[in-house]
Amino acid sequence: MTRVLRSVVTGVGGYLPDEIVTNDDLAKVVDTSDEWIVERTGIRTRRRAAPDQAVSDLAVEAAKRALAAAGRTPADIDLIIVATTTPDLTFPATATIVQRKLGAPIGIAFDVQAVCSGFVYALSVADGFVTRGRSRCCLVIGAETMTRLMDWTDRGTCVLFGDGAGAVVLEPQGGEGTIVDRGLLGFALRADGTKQDLLYVDGGPSTNGQVGKLRMQGNQVFRHAVVNISEAVTAAAADAGVEVSSVDWFIPHQANQRILEGVARRLGIDEKKVVTTVGEHANTSAASIPLAMAQAVEDGRIKPGQLLLLEAMGGGLTWGACVLRL
Ligand code: UT7
């Protein structure tokens, strides 16, 4: 008997723009090397959107693939949430642009801005609509053109980021209210605005009227990452009522190979359970989790019914984690 409504992921899709930028390409722009980037970050390549591609274009491609995987069409969509820190325009929300480009009917559409944690935050927001019966078919998209925010004279940041998009379709399904249910099972979301200076963009419409460039004290962010993420993961697992050790796949935000490994080690997660795309995608901010998820679903590693653990940390600072059964 149905006791609760759950938000179930019924389709996943990812999209990467065509242009591949290698570490050697970047070594022609700033004083860096393939050896340094690989050793400190695990990154070998990243994608760059074409000059005429806006973030909504990446989002639409990922959304189409997620809809196809779910057996849905744009006509079914009643809610679109885009997690992005690189919107097409200051307004309207990129979600409404995606709605128009997909040809989706009038419904609800808005953006969530929590930088690299945006996808986890957006899932939590969407869960509120779906489990209260206010959405029957929801698109949650993480999409970024991070290369547009780079200071190409700052070797400490410009080598780390890439462009891409990932999307999931969420639909309501009845559950028993236990951990065997499919769907979003637990969350932990966190923010600490006192750490703004560690990672931010130095522009905005209500300050200097500029788009701005990304500024980061990388080693300081690194210091907070493993501890913060581990606490949130433990809290999300407790919220879901599962043990971290019972998770089938760990899908972290892809910022740095060393952070992924540090978090997995601290939580006692087997490295074979960690989905890693940072080497090829670099840090795609809010897009990195759904992109990694899409890749592992498409190549058959992640199977329906498996328990997934997502986590992210980024500007704000914001961080968070989510446990779901596919
Ligand atoms: O998604 C949002 C969350 N973001 C993150 O999680 C990023 C977290 N931080 C990191 O991933 C790392 O801190 C970085 C990869 C950004 C940097 O690695 P690090 O081991 O913390 O290096 P560092 O910043 O302490 O810098 C060490 C040295 C410095 O040189 P000196 O001052 O020791 O001579 C840097 O100037 O490495 C230098 N350096 C580089 N050298 C070659 C910094 N960037 C580069 C580079 N190529 N690209």
mmCIF file of C-alpha atoms and ligand atoms in Angstrom:
data_model
loop_
_atom_site.group_PDB
_atom_site.id
_atom_site.type_symbol
_atom_site.label_atom_id
_atom_site.label_comp_id
_atom_site.label_asym_id
_atom_site.label_seq_id
_atom_site.Cartn_x
_atom_site.Cartn_y
_atom_site.Cartn_z
ATOM 1 C CA MET A 1 0.000 0.000 0.000
ATOM 2 C CA THR A 2 1.282 3.453 -0.871
ATOM 3 C CA ARG A 3 2.195 5.362 2.278
ATOM 4 C CA VAL A 4 4.303 8.211 0.887
ATOM 5 C CA LEU A 5 5.009 9.919 -2.413
ATOM 6 C CA ARG A 6 8.618 9.739 -3.562
ATOM 7 C CA SER A 7 10.403 11.734 -6.273
ATOM 8 C CA VAL A 8 11.835 9.071 -8.532
ATOM 9 C CA VAL A 9 14.547 9.651 -11.140
ATOM 10 C CA THR A 10 13.054 8.166 -14.314
ATOM 11 C CA GLY A 11 15.643 9.458 -16.785
ATOM 12 C CA VAL A 12 19.181 10.857 -16.816
ATOM 13 C CA GLY A 13 21.039 12.633 -19.622
ATOM 14 C CA GLY A 14 24.276 14.512 -20.133
ATOM 15 C CA TYR A 15 25.705 16.786 -22.800
ATOM 16 C CA LEU A 16 29.277 17.956 -23.410
ATOM 17 C CA PRO A 17 30.203 20.573 -26.028
ATOM 18 C CA ASP A 18 32.497 19.348 -28.814
ATOM 19 C CA GLU A 19 35.707 21.294 -28.220
ATOM 20 C CA ILE A 20 38.256 19.431 -26.079
ATOM 21 C CA VAL A 21 40.872 21.602 -24.345
ATOM 22 C CA THR A 22 43.963 19.739 -23.150
ATOM 23 C CA ASN A 23 46.416 20.706 -20.429
ATOM 24 C CA ASP A 24 49.035 21.273 -23.129
ATOM 25 C CA ASP A 25 46.639 23.734 -24.816
ATOM 26 C CA LEU A 26 46.457 25.689 -21.541
ATOM 27 C CA ALA A 27 50.230 25.557 -21.083
ATOM 28 C CA LYS A 28 50.378 27.829 -24.159
ATOM 29 C CA VAL A 29 48.177 30.388 -22.352
ATOM 30 C CA VAL A 30 49.500 30.371 -18.756
ATOM 31 C CA ASP A 31 52.655 29.177 -16.980
ATOM 32 C CA THR A 32 51.536 25.616 -16.205
ATOM 33 C CA SER A 33 52.185 22.047 -17.307
ATOM 34 C CA ASP A 34 50.293 18.835 -17.944
ATOM 35 C CA GLU A 35 52.355 17.243 -15.170
ATOM 36 C CA TRP A 36 51.335 19.849 -12.521
ATOM 37 C CA ILE A 37 47.647 19.794 -13.436
ATOM 38 C CA VAL A 38 47.406 15.987 -13.492
ATOM 39 C CA GLU A 39 49.358 15.554 -10.247
ATOM 40 C CA ARG A 40 47.449 18.234 -8.263
ATOM 41 C CA THR A 41 43.948 17.742 -9.722
ATOM 42 C CA GLY A 42 43.676 14.601 -11.887
ATOM 43 C CA ILE A 43 42.380 16.794 -14.749
ATOM 44 C CA ARG A 44 43.587 15.945 -18.280
ATOM 45 C CA THR A 45 40.965 17.589 -20.478
ATOM 46 C CA ARG A 46 37.877 19.802 -20.247
ATOM 47 C CA ARG A 47 35.222 20.862 -22.777
ATOM 48 C CA ARG A 48 34.571 24.397 -23.963
ATOM 49 C CA ALA A 49 31.243 25.599 -25.357
ATOM 50 C CA ALA A 50 31.323 27.116 -28.851
ATOM 51 C CA PRO A 51 31.096 30.939 -28.920
ATOM 52 C CA ASP A 52 27.494 30.749 -30.149
ATOM 53 C CA GLN A 53 26.437 28.200 -27.503
ATOM 54 C CA ALA A 54 24.698 29.611 -24.437
ATOM 55 C CA VAL A 55 24.271 27.640 -21.244
ATOM 56 C CA SER A 56 20.596 27.098 -22.139
ATOM 57 C CA ASP A 57 21.720 25.296 -25.316
ATOM 58 C CA LEU A 58 23.774 22.833 -23.261
ATOM 59 C CA ALA A 59 20.863 22.432 -20.822
ATOM 60 C CA VAL A 60 18.389 21.718 -23.634
ATOM 61 C CA GLU A 61 20.588 18.945 -25.081
ATOM 62 C CA ALA A 62 20.974 17.281 -21.672
ATOM 63 C CA ALA A 63 17.234 17.671 -21.034
ATOM 64 C CA LYS A 64 16.310 16.044 -24.359
ATOM 65 C CA ARG A 65 18.459 13.035 -23.491
ATOM 66 C CA ALA A 66 16.994 12.743 -19.997
ATOM 67 C CA LEU A 67 13.442 13.005 -21.397
ATOM 68 C CA ALA A 68 14.179 10.292 -23.987
ATOM 69 C CA ALA A 69 15.599 8.028 -21.263
ATOM 70 C CA ALA A 70 12.426 8.585 -19.206
ATOM 71 C CA GLY A 71 10.138 7.960 -22.188
ATOM 72 C CA ARG A 72 8.743 11.485 -21.819
ATOM 73 C CA THR A 73 8.395 14.441 -24.179
ATOM 74 C CA PRO A 74 8.604 18.188 -23.519
ATOM 75 C CA ALA A 75 4.769 18.223 -23.505
ATOM 76 C CA ASP A 76 4.843 16.233 -20.236
ATOM 77 C CA ILE A 77 6.992 18.752 -18.327
ATOM 78 C CA ASP A 78 5.293 20.907 -15.674
ATOM 79 C CA LEU A 79 8.350 22.076 -13.696
ATOM 80 C CA ILE A 80 11.875 23.025 -14.821
ATOM 81 C CA ILE A 81 14.602 23.907 -12.355
ATOM 82 C CA VAL A 82 18.015 24.880 -13.703
ATOM 83 C CA ALA A 83 20.977 24.974 -11.346
ATOM 84 C CA THR A 84 23.503 27.337 -12.881
ATOM 85 C CA THR A 85 25.947 30.045 -11.933
ATOM 86 C CA THR A 86 26.483 31.066 -15.563
ATOM 87 C CA PRO A 87 22.984 32.029 -16.812
ATOM 88 C CA ASP A 88 22.355 33.177 -20.381
ATOM 89 C CA LEU A 89 21.179 36.563 -19.050
ATOM 90 C CA THR A 90 20.846 38.250 -15.661
ATOM 91 C CA PHE A 91 17.143 37.609 -16.187
ATOM 92 C CA PRO A 92 14.942 35.860 -17.189
ATOM 93 C CA ALA A 93 15.830 32.620 -15.475
ATOM 94 C CA THR A 94 17.633 30.187 -17.749
ATOM 95 C CA ALA A 95 14.891 27.652 -16.891
ATOM 96 C CA THR A 96 12.334 29.759 -18.779
ATOM 97 C CA ILE A 97 14.661 29.942 -21.797
ATOM 98 C CA VAL A 98 15.032 26.155 -21.655
ATOM 99 C CA GLN A 99 11.240 25.855 -21.436
ATOM 100 C CA ARG A 100 10.854 27.941 -24.612
ATOM 101 C CA LYS A 101 13.612 26.110 -26.515
ATOM 102 C CA LEU A 102 12.179 22.701 -25.569
ATOM 103 C CA GLY A 103 8.659 23.815 -26.484
ATOM 104 C CA ALA A 104 7.400 22.787 -23.048
ATOM 105 C CA PRO A 105 3.924 24.013 -22.039
ATOM 106 C CA ILE A 106 3.190 26.734 -19.490
ATOM 107 C CA GLY A 107 4.261 25.474 -16.089
ATOM 108 C CA ILE A 108 6.756 26.400 -13.386
ATOM 109 C CA ALA A 109 10.333 27.344 -14.305
ATOM 110 C CA PHE A 110 13.079 28.984 -12.255
ATOM 111 C CA ASP A 111 16.800 28.805 -11.479
ATOM 112 C CA VAL A 112 18.636 27.784 -8.340
ATOM 113 C CA GLN A 113 21.952 29.468 -7.598
ATOM 114 C CA ALA A 114 24.144 27.551 -5.189
ATOM 115 C CA VAL A 115 27.191 27.311 -7.472
ATOM 116 C CA CYS A 116 28.787 23.826 -7.425
ATOM 117 C CA SER A 117 26.193 22.611 -4.889
ATOM 118 C CA GLY A 118 23.387 23.833 -7.143
ATOM 119 C CA PHE A 119 22.298 20.445 -8.440
ATOM 120 C CA VAL A 120 21.950 18.951 -4.938
ATOM 121 C CA TYR A 121 20.066 22.062 -3.757
ATOM 122 C CA ALA A 122 17.816 21.935 -6.864
ATOM 123 C CA LEU A 123 16.998 18.261 -6.292
ATOM 124 C CA SER A 124 15.894 19.115 -2.778
ATOM 125 C CA VAL A 125 13.691 21.988 -4.026
ATOM 126 C CA ALA A 126 12.179 19.757 -6.720
ATOM 127 C CA ASP A 127 11.509 17.046 -4.135
ATOM 128 C CA GLY A 128 9.244 19.508 -2.307
ATOM 129 C CA PHE A 129 7.095 20.033 -5.416
ATOM 130 C CA VAL A 130 6.969 16.374 -6.481
ATOM 131 C CA THR A 131 6.239 14.810 -3.090
ATOM 132 C CA ARG A 132 3.454 17.343 -2.407
ATOM 133 C CA GLY A 133 1.784 16.393 -5.683
ATOM 134 C CA ARG A 134 2.579 19.761 -7.281
ATOM 135 C CA SER A 135 4.600 18.346 -10.162
ATOM 136 C CA ARG A 136 3.999 15.167 -12.156
ATOM 137 C CA CYS A 137 7.029 15.504 -14.407
ATOM 138 C CA CYS A 138 9.952 17.684 -13.421
ATOM 139 C CA LEU A 139 13.257 18.444 -15.115
ATOM 140 C CA VAL A 140 16.199 19.228 -12.829
ATOM 141 C CA ILE A 141 19.169 20.439 -14.831
ATOM 142 C CA GLY A 142 22.720 21.384 -13.855
ATOM 143 C CA ALA A 143 24.272 23.426 -16.673
ATOM 144 C CA GLU A 144 27.378 25.600 -16.789
ATOM 145 C CA THR A 145 29.654 27.546 -19.094
ATOM 146 C CA MET A 146 32.357 28.010 -16.455
ATOM 147 C CA THR A 147 35.015 28.806 -19.072
ATOM 148 C CA ARG A 148 33.216 32.169 -19.555
ATOM 149 C CA LEU A 149 34.053 33.130 -15.939
ATOM 150 C CA MET A 150 37.768 32.407 -16.162
ATOM 151 C CA ASP A 151 40.561 34.916 -15.760
ATOM 152 C CA TRP A 152 42.872 33.504 -18.435
ATOM 153 C CA THR A 153 45.900 35.053 -16.705
ATOM 154 C CA ASP A 154 45.256 33.158 -13.425
ATOM 155 C CA ARG A 155 46.832 29.711 -13.636
ATOM 156 C CA GLY A 156 45.426 28.832 -10.196
ATOM 157 C CA THR A 157 41.854 28.744 -11.564
ATOM 158 C CA CYS A 158 41.688 28.717 -15.374
ATOM 159 C CA VAL A 159 42.993 25.140 -15.642
ATOM 160 C CA LEU A 160 40.335 23.731 -13.309
ATOM 161 C CA PHE A 161 36.971 24.357 -14.974
ATOM 162 C CA GLY A 162 34.984 23.176 -17.983
ATOM 163 C CA ASP A 163 31.556 23.420 -19.631
ATOM 164 C CA GLY A 164 28.706 20.904 -19.766
ATOM 165 C CA ALA A 165 25.204 20.001 -18.650
ATOM 166 C CA GLY A 166 23.369 17.118 -17.043
ATOM 167 C CA ALA A 167 19.685 16.558 -16.364
ATOM 168 C CA VAL A 168 17.304 14.228 -14.590
ATOM 169 C CA VAL A 169 13.561 13.711 -14.915
ATOM 170 C CA LEU A 170 11.748 13.326 -11.593
ATOM 171 C CA GLU A 171 8.288 11.788 -11.318
ATOM 172 C CA PRO A 172 6.127 10.921 -8.298
ATOM 173 C CA GLN A 173 5.743 7.289 -7.325
ATOM 174 C CA GLY A 174 4.178 5.743 -4.253
ATOM 175 C CA GLY A 175 6.478 4.197 -1.683
ATOM 176 C CA GLU A 176 6.392 2.450 1.665
ATOM 177 C CA GLY A 177 8.336 5.169 3.431
ATOM 178 C CA THR A 178 11.317 2.848 3.883
ATOM 179 C CA ILE A 179 14.806 2.638 2.431
ATOM 180 C CA VAL A 180 13.725 0.104 -0.185
ATOM 181 C CA ASP A 181 11.645 2.786 -1.933
ATOM 182 C CA ARG A 182 12.888 4.204 -5.207
ATOM 183 C CA GLY A 183 13.415 7.993 -5.177
ATOM 184 C CA LEU A 184 15.082 10.779 -3.233
ATOM 185 C CA LEU A 185 15.493 9.397 0.301
ATOM 186 C CA GLY A 186 17.569 11.907 2.253
ATOM 187 C CA PHE A 187 19.301 15.280 2.121
ATOM 188 C CA ALA A 188 21.709 17.491 4.030
ATOM 189 C CA LEU A 189 22.211 21.060 2.780
ATOM 190 C CA ARG A 190 24.637 23.545 4.303
ATOM 191 C CA ALA A 191 25.891 27.116 3.731
ATOM 192 C CA ASP A 192 28.471 29.321 5.451
ATOM 193 C CA GLY A 193 28.364 32.862 4.042
ATOM 194 C CA THR A 194 31.340 33.950 6.145
ATOM 195 C CA LYS A 195 33.614 32.019 3.736
ATOM 196 C CA GLN A 196 32.616 34.053 0.647
ATOM 197 C CA ASP A 197 36.140 35.337 0.041
ATOM 198 C CA LEU A 198 37.486 31.828 -0.545
ATOM 199 C CA LEU A 199 35.522 31.371 -3.784
ATOM 200 C CA TYR A 200 33.449 33.988 -5.601
ATOM 201 C CA VAL A 201 33.016 35.945 -8.838
ATOM 202 C CA ASP A 202 34.056 39.592 -8.615
ATOM 203 C CA GLY A 203 31.138 41.018 -10.578
ATOM 204 C CA GLY A 204 27.379 41.367 -10.447
ATOM 205 C CA PRO A 205 24.479 43.556 -11.628
ATOM 206 C CA SER A 206 23.965 45.308 -8.272
ATOM 207 C CA THR A 207 27.641 45.980 -7.510
ATOM 208 C CA ASN A 208 29.935 46.805 -10.408
ATOM 209 C CA GLY A 209 27.597 45.933 -13.267
ATOM 210 C CA GLN A 210 30.136 43.448 -14.677
ATOM 211 C CA VAL A 211 29.926 39.699 -15.234
ATOM 212 C CA GLY A 212 33.177 39.334 -13.317
ATOM 213 C CA LYS A 213 35.825 36.618 -13.077
ATOM 214 C CA LEU A 214 36.100 33.641 -10.756
ATOM 215 C CA ARG A 215 38.439 34.170 -7.788
ATOM 216 C CA MET A 216 39.497 31.308 -5.536
ATOM 217 C CA GLN A 217 41.882 30.634 -2.692
ATOM 218 C CA GLY A 218 42.168 27.033 -3.835
ATOM 219 C CA ASN A 219 44.178 25.638 -0.957
ATOM 220 C CA GLN A 220 41.751 27.192 1.586
ATOM 221 C CA VAL A 221 38.731 25.721 -0.219
ATOM 222 C CA PHE A 222 40.554 22.391 -0.320
ATOM 223 C CA ARG A 223 41.099 22.540 3.452
ATOM 224 C CA HIS A 224 37.352 22.846 4.116
ATOM 225 C CA ALA A 225 36.209 20.420 1.425
ATOM 226 C CA VAL A 226 36.929 16.988 2.874
ATOM 227 C CA VAL A 227 35.673 17.802 6.396
ATOM 228 C CA ASN A 228 32.530 19.664 5.247
ATOM 229 C CA ILE A 229 31.543 17.111 2.642
ATOM 230 C CA SER A 230 32.075 14.157 4.972
ATOM 231 C CA GLU A 231 29.789 15.697 7.607
ATOM 232 C CA ALA A 232 27.049 16.396 5.051
ATOM 233 C CA VAL A 233 27.281 12.901 3.584
ATOM 234 C CA THR A 234 26.944 11.352 7.037
ATOM 235 C CA ALA A 235 23.943 13.591 7.783
ATOM 236 C CA ALA A 236 22.220 12.811 4.450
ATOM 237 C CA ALA A 237 22.697 9.077 5.048
ATOM 238 C CA ALA A 238 21.187 9.470 8.529
ATOM 239 C CA ASP A 239 18.279 11.471 7.040
ATOM 240 C CA ALA A 240 17.635 8.619 4.596
ATOM 241 C CA GLY A 241 18.104 5.973 7.304
ATOM 242 C CA VAL A 242 20.918 4.174 5.462
ATOM 243 C CA GLU A 243 24.532 3.344 6.271
ATOM 244 C CA VAL A 244 27.114 5.031 4.039
ATOM 245 C CA SER A 245 28.670 1.563 3.602
ATOM 246 C CA SER A 246 25.439 0.240 2.012
ATOM 247 C CA VAL A 247 25.583 2.733 -0.867
ATOM 248 C CA ASP A 248 26.206 1.186 -4.307
ATOM 249 C CA TRP A 249 27.660 4.271 -6.013
ATOM 250 C CA PHE A 250 29.247 7.446 -4.721
ATOM 251 C CA ILE A 251 28.841 10.323 -7.236
ATOM 252 C CA PRO A 252 30.743 13.333 -5.916
ATOM 253 C CA HIS A 253 31.010 16.813 -7.386
ATOM 254 C CA GLN A 254 34.058 16.611 -9.635
ATOM 255 C CA ALA A 255 36.414 19.383 -8.474
ATOM 256 C CA ASN A 256 39.669 17.583 -7.770
ATOM 257 C CA GLN A 257 40.680 13.908 -7.797
ATOM 258 C CA ARG A 258 42.452 14.378 -4.460
ATOM 259 C CA ILE A 259 39.243 15.683 -2.818
ATOM 260 C CA LEU A 260 37.225 12.752 -4.192
ATOM 261 C CA GLU A 261 39.748 10.287 -2.825
ATOM 262 C CA GLY A 262 40.053 12.113 0.518
ATOM 263 C CA VAL A 263 36.277 12.090 1.095
ATOM 264 C CA ALA A 264 35.939 8.422 0.062
ATOM 265 C CA ARG A 265 38.811 7.449 2.365
ATOM 266 C CA ARG A 266 37.407 9.387 5.308
ATOM 267 C CA LEU A 267 33.969 7.788 4.854
ATOM 268 C CA GLY A 268 35.382 4.300 4.256
ATOM 269 C CA ILE A 269 33.912 4.129 0.732
ATOM 270 C CA ASP A 270 35.600 1.621 -1.590
ATOM 271 C CA GLU A 271 37.260 3.517 -4.469
ATOM 272 C CA LYS A 272 35.624 1.085 -6.943
ATOM 273 C CA LYS A 273 32.260 2.612 -5.961
ATOM 274 C CA VAL A 274 33.354 6.180 -6.818
ATOM 275 C CA VAL A 275 32.186 7.584 -10.175
ATOM 276 C CA THR A 276 35.007 9.794 -11.440
ATOM 277 C CA THR A 277 34.841 12.086 -14.463
ATOM 278 C CA VAL A 278 37.058 14.964 -13.320
ATOM 279 C CA GLY A 279 39.919 13.695 -15.508
ATOM 280 C CA GLU A 280 37.950 14.295 -18.722
ATOM 281 C CA HIS A 281 35.352 16.927 -17.716
ATOM 282 C CA ALA A 282 37.277 19.011 -15.115
ATOM 283 C CA ASN A 283 35.052 21.008 -12.736
ATOM 284 C CA THR A 284 31.723 21.778 -14.415
ATOM 285 C CA SER A 285 30.190 23.206 -11.210
ATOM 286 C CA ALA A 286 26.447 22.383 -10.961
ATOM 287 C CA ALA A 287 26.662 20.137 -14.023
ATOM 288 C CA SER A 288 29.285 17.752 -12.707
ATOM 289 C CA ILE A 289 27.059 15.390 -10.686
ATOM 290 C CA PRO A 290 24.317 14.827 -13.285
ATOM 291 C CA LEU A 291 26.991 14.524 -16.011
ATOM 292 C CA ALA A 292 28.824 11.848 -14.008
ATOM 293 C CA MET A 293 25.536 10.133 -13.235
ATOM 294 C CA ALA A 294 24.535 10.140 -16.907
ATOM 295 C CA GLN A 295 27.863 8.649 -17.936
ATOM 296 C CA ALA A 296 27.677 5.811 -15.400
ATOM 297 C CA VAL A 297 24.025 5.053 -16.226
ATOM 298 C CA GLU A 298 24.745 5.049 -19.967
ATOM 299 C CA ASP A 299 27.755 2.734 -19.669
ATOM 300 C CA GLY A 300 25.694 0.320 -17.549
ATOM 301 C CA ARG A 301 27.589 0.689 -14.273
ATOM 302 C CA ILE A 302 24.646 2.212 -12.403
ATOM 303 C CA LYS A 303 21.525 0.064 -12.538
ATOM 304 C CA PRO A 304 17.903 0.703 -11.555
ATOM 305 C CA GLY A 305 17.283 -0.052 -7.895
ATOM 306 C CA GLN A 306 20.785 0.860 -6.766
ATOM 307 C CA LEU A 307 21.470 3.255 -3.914
ATOM 308 C CA LEU A 308 23.367 6.430 -4.922
ATOM 309 C CA LEU A 309 25.108 9.021 -2.793
ATOM 310 C CA LEU A 310 25.666 12.502 -4.287
ATOM 311 C CA GLU A 311 27.659 15.334 -2.709
ATOM 312 C CA ALA A 312 29.010 18.741 -3.637
ATOM 313 C CA MET A 313 30.711 21.821 -2.262
ATOM 314 C CA GLY A 314 31.295 25.220 -3.835
ATOM 315 C CA GLY A 315 31.049 28.996 -3.665
ATOM 316 C CA GLY A 316 29.179 30.491 -0.753
ATOM 317 C CA LEU A 317 30.499 28.362 0.705
ATOM 318 C CA THR A 318 27.629 25.967 0.108
ATOM 319 C CA TRP A 319 27.696 22.197 0.342
ATOM 320 C CA GLY A 320 25.350 19.286 0.607
ATOM 321 C CA ALA A 321 24.577 15.643 -0.050
ATOM 322 C CA CYS A 322 21.673 13.509 -1.251
ATOM 323 C CA VAL A 323 20.870 9.796 -1.013
ATOM 324 C CA LEU A 324 18.593 8.309 -3.655
ATOM 325 C CA ARG A 325 17.547 4.940 -4.954
ATOM 326 C CA LEU A 326 17.423 4.876 -8.757
HETATM 327 O O1 UT7 B 1 34.151 23.420 -7.151
HETATM 328 C C1 UT7 B 1 34.427 24.326 -6.174
HETATM 329 C C2 UT7 B 1 35.342 23.770 -5.189
HETATM 330 N N1 UT7 B 1 36.696 23.976 -5.606
HETATM 331 C C3 UT7 B 1 37.596 23.160 -5.175
HETATM 332 O O2 UT7 B 1 37.254 22.206 -4.506
HETATM 333 C C4 UT7 B 1 39.020 23.440 -5.477
HETATM 334 C C5 UT7 B 1 39.818 23.120 -4.264
HETATM 335 N N2 UT7 B 1 41.250 23.385 -4.421
HETATM 336 C C6 UT7 B 1 42.056 22.650 -5.209
HETATM 337 O O3 UT7 B 1 41.622 21.783 -5.937
HETATM 338 C C7 UT7 B 1 43.543 22.930 -5.106
HETATM 339 O O4 UT7 B 1 43.782 23.771 -4.018
HETATM 340 C C8 UT7 B 1 44.173 23.529 -6.376
HETATM 341 C C9 UT7 B 1 44.230 22.474 -7.468
HETATM 342 C C10 UT7 B 1 43.352 24.707 -6.835
HETATM 343 C C11 UT7 B 1 45.594 23.995 -6.095
HETATM 344 O O5 UT7 B 1 46.378 22.936 -5.592
HETATM 345 P P1 UT7 B 1 47.276 23.138 -4.280
HETATM 346 O O6 UT7 B 1 48.018 21.889 -4.105
HETATM 347 O O7 UT7 B 1 46.332 23.546 -3.174
HETATM 348 O O8 UT7 B 1 48.236 24.293 -4.707
HETATM 349 P P2 UT7 B 1 48.415 25.776 -4.100
HETATM 350 O O9 UT7 B 1 47.220 26.625 -4.441
HETATM 351 O O10 UT7 B 1 48.774 25.678 -2.646
HETATM 352 O O11 UT7 B 1 49.658 26.287 -4.916
HETATM 353 C C12 UT7 B 1 50.892 25.619 -4.850
HETATM 354 C C13 UT7 B 1 51.823 26.166 -5.901
HETATM 355 C C14 UT7 B 1 51.906 27.696 -5.899
HETATM 356 O O12 UT7 B 1 53.226 28.050 -6.203
HETATM 357 P P3 UT7 B 1 54.206 28.566 -5.018
HETATM 358 O O13 UT7 B 1 53.531 29.773 -4.445
HETATM 359 O O14 UT7 B 1 54.285 27.413 -4.070
HETATM 360 O O15 UT7 B 1 55.484 28.836 -5.750
HETATM 361 C C15 UT7 B 1 51.034 28.068 -7.083
HETATM 362 O O16 UT7 B 1 51.425 29.301 -7.652
HETATM 363 O O17 UT7 B 1 51.359 25.795 -7.216
HETATM 364 C C16 UT7 B 1 51.299 26.960 -8.037
HETATM 365 N N3 UT7 B 1 50.264 26.784 -9.037
HETATM 366 C C17 UT7 B 1 50.483 26.262 -10.255
HETATM 367 N N4 UT7 B 1 51.603 25.809 -10.840
HETATM 368 C C18 UT7 B 1 51.480 25.341 -12.095
HETATM 369 C C19 UT7 B 1 48.936 27.077 -8.903
HETATM 370 N N5 UT7 B 1 48.295 26.749 -10.051
HETATM 371 C C20 UT7 B 1 49.239 26.269 -10.887
HETATM 372 C C21 UT7 B 1 49.182 25.759 -12.208
HETATM 373 N N6 UT7 B 1 50.329 25.303 -12.765
HETATM 374 N N7 UT7 B 1 48.034 25.689 -12.925
#
